[in-house]
CSV table of C-alpha atoms in Angstrom, one decimal:
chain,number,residue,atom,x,y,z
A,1,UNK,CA,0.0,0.0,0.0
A,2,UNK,CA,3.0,2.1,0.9
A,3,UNK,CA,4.0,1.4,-2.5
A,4,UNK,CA,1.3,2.4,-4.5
A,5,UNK,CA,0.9,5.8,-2.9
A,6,UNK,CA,4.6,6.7,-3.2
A,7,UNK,CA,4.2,6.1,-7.4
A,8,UNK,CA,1.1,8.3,-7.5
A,9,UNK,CA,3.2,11.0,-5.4
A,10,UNK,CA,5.7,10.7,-8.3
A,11,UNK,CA,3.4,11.2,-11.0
A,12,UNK,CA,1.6,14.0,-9.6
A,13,UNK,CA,4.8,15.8,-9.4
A,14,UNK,CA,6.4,15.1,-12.9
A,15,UNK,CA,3.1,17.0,-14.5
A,16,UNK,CA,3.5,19.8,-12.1
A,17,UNK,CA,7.5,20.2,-13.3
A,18,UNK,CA,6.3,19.1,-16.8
A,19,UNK,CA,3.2,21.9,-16.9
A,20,UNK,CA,5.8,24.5,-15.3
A,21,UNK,CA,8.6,24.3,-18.3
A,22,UNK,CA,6.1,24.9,-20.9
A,23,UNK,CA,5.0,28.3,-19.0
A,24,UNK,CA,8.8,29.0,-19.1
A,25,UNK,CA,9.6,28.1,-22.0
A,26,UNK,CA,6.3,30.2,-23.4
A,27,UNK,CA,7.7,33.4,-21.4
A,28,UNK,CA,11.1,33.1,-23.0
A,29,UNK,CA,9.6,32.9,-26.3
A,30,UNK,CA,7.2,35.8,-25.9
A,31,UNK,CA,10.4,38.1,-24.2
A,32,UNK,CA,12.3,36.8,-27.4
A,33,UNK,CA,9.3,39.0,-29.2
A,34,UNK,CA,9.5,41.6,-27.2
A,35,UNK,CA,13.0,42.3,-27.4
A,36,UNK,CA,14.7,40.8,-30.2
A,37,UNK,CA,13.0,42.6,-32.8
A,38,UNK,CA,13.5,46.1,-33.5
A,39,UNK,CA,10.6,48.4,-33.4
A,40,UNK,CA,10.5,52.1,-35.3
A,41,UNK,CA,8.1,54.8,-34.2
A,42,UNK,CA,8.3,56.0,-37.7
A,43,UNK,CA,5.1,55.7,-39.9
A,44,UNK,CA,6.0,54.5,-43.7
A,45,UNK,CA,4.4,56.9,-46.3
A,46,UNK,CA,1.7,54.7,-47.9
A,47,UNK,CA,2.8,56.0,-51.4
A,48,UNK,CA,6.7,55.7,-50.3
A,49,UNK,CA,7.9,54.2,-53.7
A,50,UNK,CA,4.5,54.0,-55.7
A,51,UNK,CA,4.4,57.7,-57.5
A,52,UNK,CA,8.0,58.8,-56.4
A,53,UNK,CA,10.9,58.2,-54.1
A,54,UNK,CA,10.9,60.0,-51.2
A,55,UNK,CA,14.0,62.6,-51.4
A,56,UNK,CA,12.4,63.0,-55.4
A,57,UNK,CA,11.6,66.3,-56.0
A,58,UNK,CA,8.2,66.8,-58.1
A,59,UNK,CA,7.0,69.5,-59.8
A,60,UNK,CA,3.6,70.5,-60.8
A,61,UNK,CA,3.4,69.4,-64.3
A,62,UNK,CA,5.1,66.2,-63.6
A,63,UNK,CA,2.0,65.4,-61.3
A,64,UNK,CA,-0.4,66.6,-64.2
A,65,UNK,CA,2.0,63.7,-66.8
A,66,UNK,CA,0.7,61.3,-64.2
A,67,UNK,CA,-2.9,61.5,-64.0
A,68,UNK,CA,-4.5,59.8,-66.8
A,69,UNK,CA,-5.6,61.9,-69.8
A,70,UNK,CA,-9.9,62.9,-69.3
A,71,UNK,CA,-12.4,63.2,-72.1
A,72,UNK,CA,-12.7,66.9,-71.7
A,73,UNK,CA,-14.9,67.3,-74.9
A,74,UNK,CA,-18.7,68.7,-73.2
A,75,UNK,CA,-22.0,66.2,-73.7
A,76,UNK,CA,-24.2,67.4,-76.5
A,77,UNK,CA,-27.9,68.0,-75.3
A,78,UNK,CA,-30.7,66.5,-76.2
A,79,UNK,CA,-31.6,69.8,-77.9
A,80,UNK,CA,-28.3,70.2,-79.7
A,81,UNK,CA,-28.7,66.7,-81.5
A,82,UNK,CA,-31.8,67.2,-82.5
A,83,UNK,CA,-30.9,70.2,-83.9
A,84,UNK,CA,-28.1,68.3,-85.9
A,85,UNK,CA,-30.8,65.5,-86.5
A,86,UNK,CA,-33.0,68.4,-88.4
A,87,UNK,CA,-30.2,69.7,-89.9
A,88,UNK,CA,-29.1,66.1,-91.4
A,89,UNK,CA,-32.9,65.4,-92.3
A,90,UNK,CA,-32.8,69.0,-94.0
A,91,UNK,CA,-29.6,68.3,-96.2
A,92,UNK,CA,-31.2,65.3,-97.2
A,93,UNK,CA,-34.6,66.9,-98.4
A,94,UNK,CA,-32.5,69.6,-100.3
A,95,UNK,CA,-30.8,66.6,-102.2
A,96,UNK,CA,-34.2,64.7,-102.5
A,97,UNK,CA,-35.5,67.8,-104.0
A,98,UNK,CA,-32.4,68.9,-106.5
A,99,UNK,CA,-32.4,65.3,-107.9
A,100,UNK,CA,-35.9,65.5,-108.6
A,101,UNK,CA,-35.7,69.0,-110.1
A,102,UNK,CA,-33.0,67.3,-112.7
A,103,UNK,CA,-34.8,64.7,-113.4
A,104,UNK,CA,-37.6,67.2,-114.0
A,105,UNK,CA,-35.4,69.0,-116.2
A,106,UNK,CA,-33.9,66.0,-118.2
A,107,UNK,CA,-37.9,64.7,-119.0
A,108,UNK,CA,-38.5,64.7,-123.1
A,109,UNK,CA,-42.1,63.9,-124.5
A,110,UNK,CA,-43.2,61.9,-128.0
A,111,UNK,CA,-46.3,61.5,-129.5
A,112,UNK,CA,-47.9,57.9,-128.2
A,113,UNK,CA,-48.1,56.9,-131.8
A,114,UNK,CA,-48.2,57.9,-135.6
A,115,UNK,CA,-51.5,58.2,-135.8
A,116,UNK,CA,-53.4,62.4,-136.6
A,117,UNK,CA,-55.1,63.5,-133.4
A,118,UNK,CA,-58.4,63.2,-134.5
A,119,UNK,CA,-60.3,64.7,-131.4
A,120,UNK,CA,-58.8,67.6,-129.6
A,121,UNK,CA,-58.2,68.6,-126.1
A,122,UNK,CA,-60.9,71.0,-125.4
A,123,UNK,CA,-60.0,72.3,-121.3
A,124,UNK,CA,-63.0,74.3,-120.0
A,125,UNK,CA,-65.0,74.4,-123.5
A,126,UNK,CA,-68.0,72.2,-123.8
A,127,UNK,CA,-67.7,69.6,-127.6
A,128,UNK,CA,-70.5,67.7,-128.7
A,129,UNK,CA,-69.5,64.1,-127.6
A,130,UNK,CA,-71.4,61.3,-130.4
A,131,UNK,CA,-71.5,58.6,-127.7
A,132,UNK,CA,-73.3,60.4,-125.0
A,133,UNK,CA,-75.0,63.0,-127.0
A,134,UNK,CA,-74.4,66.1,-125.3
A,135,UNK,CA,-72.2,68.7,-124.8
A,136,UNK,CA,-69.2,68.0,-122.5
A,137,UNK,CA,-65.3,69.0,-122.0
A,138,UNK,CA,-63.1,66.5,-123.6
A,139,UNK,CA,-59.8,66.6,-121.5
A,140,UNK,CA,-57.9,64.4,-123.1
A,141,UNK,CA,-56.4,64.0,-126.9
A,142,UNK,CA,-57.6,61.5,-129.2
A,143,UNK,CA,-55.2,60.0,-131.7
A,144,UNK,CA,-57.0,58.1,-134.3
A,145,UNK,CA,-55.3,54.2,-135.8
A,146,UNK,CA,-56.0,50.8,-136.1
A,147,UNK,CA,-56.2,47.7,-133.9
A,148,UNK,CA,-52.8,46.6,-133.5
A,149,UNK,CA,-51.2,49.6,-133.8
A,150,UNK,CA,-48.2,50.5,-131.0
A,151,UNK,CA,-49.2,52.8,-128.5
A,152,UNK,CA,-45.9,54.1,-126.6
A,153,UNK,CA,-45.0,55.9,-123.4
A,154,UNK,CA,-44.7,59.6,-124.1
A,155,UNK,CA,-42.3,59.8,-121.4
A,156,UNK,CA,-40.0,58.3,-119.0
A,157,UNK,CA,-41.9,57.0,-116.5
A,158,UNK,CA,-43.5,54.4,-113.6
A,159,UNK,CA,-46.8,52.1,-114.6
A,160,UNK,CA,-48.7,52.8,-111.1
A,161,UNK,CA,-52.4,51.4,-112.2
A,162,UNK,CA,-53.7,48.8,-115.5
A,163,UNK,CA,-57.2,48.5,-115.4
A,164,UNK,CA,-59.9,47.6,-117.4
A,165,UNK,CA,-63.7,49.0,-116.7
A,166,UNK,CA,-66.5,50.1,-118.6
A,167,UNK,CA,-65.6,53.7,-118.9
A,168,UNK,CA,-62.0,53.5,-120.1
A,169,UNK,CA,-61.9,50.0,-121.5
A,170,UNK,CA,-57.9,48.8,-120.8
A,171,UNK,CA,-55.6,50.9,-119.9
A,172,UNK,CA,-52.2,52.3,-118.4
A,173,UNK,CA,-51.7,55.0,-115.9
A,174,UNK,CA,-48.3,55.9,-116.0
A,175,UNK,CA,-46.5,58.3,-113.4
A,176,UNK,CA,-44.0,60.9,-114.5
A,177,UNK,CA,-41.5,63.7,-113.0
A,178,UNK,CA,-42.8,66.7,-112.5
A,179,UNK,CA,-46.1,65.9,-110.6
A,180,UNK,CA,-47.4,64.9,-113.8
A,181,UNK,CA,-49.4,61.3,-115.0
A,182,UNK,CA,-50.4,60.0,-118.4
A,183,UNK,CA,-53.6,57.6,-119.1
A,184,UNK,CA,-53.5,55.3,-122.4
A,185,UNK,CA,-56.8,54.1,-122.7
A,186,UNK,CA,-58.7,51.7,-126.0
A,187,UNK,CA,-55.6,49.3,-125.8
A,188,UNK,CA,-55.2,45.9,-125.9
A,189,UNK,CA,-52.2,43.3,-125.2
A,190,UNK,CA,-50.9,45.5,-122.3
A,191,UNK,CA,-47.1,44.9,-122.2
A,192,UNK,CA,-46.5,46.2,-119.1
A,193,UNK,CA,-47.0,45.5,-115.5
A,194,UNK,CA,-47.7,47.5,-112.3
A,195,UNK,CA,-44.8,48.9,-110.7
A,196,UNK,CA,-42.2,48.3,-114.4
A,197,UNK,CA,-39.9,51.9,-115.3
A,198,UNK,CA,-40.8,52.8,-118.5
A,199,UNK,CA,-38.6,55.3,-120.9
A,200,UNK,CA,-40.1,57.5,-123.5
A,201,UNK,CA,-41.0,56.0,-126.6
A,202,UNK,CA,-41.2,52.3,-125.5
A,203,UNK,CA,-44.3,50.1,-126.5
A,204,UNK,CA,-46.7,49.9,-123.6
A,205,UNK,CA,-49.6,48.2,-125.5
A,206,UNK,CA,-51.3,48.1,-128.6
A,207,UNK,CA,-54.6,49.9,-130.1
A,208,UNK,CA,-57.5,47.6,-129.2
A,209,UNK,CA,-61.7,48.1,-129.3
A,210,UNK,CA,-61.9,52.0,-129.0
A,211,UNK,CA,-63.5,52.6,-125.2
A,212,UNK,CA,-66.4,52.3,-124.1
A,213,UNK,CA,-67.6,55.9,-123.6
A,214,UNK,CA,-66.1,57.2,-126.9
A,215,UNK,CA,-67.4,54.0,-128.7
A,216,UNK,CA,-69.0,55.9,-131.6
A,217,UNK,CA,-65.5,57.6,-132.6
A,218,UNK,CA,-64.0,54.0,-133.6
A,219,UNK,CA,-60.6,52.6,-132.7
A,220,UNK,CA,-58.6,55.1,-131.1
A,221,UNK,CA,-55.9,55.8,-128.7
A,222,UNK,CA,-57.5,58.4,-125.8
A,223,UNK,CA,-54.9,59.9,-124.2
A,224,UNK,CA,-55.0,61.9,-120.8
A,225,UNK,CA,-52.3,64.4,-118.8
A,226,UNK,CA,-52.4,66.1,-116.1
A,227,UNK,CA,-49.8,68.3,-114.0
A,228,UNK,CA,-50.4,68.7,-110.3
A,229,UNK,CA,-53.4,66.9,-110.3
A,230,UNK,CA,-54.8,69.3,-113.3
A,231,UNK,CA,-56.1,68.6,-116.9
A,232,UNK,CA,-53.2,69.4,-119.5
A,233,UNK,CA,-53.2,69.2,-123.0
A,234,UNK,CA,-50.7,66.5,-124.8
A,235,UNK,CA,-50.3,68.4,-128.0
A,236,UNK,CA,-48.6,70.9,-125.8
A,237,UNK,CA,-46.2,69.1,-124.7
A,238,UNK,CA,-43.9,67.6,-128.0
């Protein structure tokens, strides 16, 4: 029993000596810290050695060289572009308008076909008209042929409308420069289609049965022109 209690005596003590060298050795460690390494008091510059060294001298324009360059043009305002906007949309019109003034200018007419008118424009004057008869304004020229005969574009032109109804009979509407249209009407064998450029002089159709409200005048080409939405006479213009 002695025995026993004299080896836990011995173990007790070896963890007391055992605990109290790792305090020590912990102390010695920490006054290693402590003393061992040299401390400053002086702060470090946080830009020390990122723009310049410290005994470097620096001047004002050598900051300025290192601040990256700025977009110093001014924003436009919303007024300002729409003002260049207009201005743009403006420039354009004025081209719009001088290439249709030339191609105004570079328009030629011929007669539809070889045939003599054989009834006249009349404008505001009242003719007899055999088909209907009464007086009425004729406002268009008649050129007299037979069937078959070519009937030809008197200018350069678009083909906008082909119809064929009881007034007219077939026939071409064709739209020209100048604000100005043409209608061919008693053909037949329309060569043409809706939307085709035409130029001045090409076949369009031929002569066919002479329409239907000028049927009493025979086979004949009645031509139509106006300018700016108003009745013009053909003869006037070739």
């Amino acid at each position: 029993m002695k025995k026993a209690n004299g080896a836990q005596w011995w173990s007790e003590e070896k963890g007391f000596y055992m605990i109290l060298m790792l305090c020590l050795l912990a102390i010695a460690v920490a006054a290693y810290v402590l003393f061992a390494t040299p401390s400053s008091t002086e702060q470090q510059d946080p830009l020390d050695g990122y723009l310049y060294e410290a005994d470097e001298s620096v001047t004002a324009s050598d900051a300025i060289d290192r601040v990256p360059a700025m977009d110093t043009t001014p924003e436009k305002t919303e007024e300002e572009t729409e003002e260049e906007v207009s201005e743009e949309e403006a420039s354009e019109e004025t081209i719009s308008a001088e290439e249709e003034v030339e191609a105004a200018a570079a328009l030629t007419f011929t007669p539809p076909m070889t045939g003599e008118v054989s009834r006249a424009f009349s404008g505001d004057t009242l003719a007899y008209d055999e088909t209907t008869g009464d007086w009425r304004t004729h406002e268009a020229a008649d050129y007299a042929g037979k069937q078959g005969d070519a009937v030809c574009a008197i200018a350069a032109g678009t083909v906008v409308e082909i119809g064929d109804d009881a007034i007219y009979g077939k026939y071409v509407v064709l739209s020209h420069a100048q604000d100005m249209t043409s209608r061919y009407a008693g053909l037949d064998d329309i060569s043409v289609s809706e939307g085709d450029n035409v130029s001045g002089g090409s076949q369009i159709a031929v002569l066919g049965e002479p329409m239907p409200l000028e049927q009493e005048q025979g086979v004949h080409l009645h031509l139509a022109v106006t300018k700016e939405g108003e009745a013009t006479d053909p003869e006037e213009l070739y």
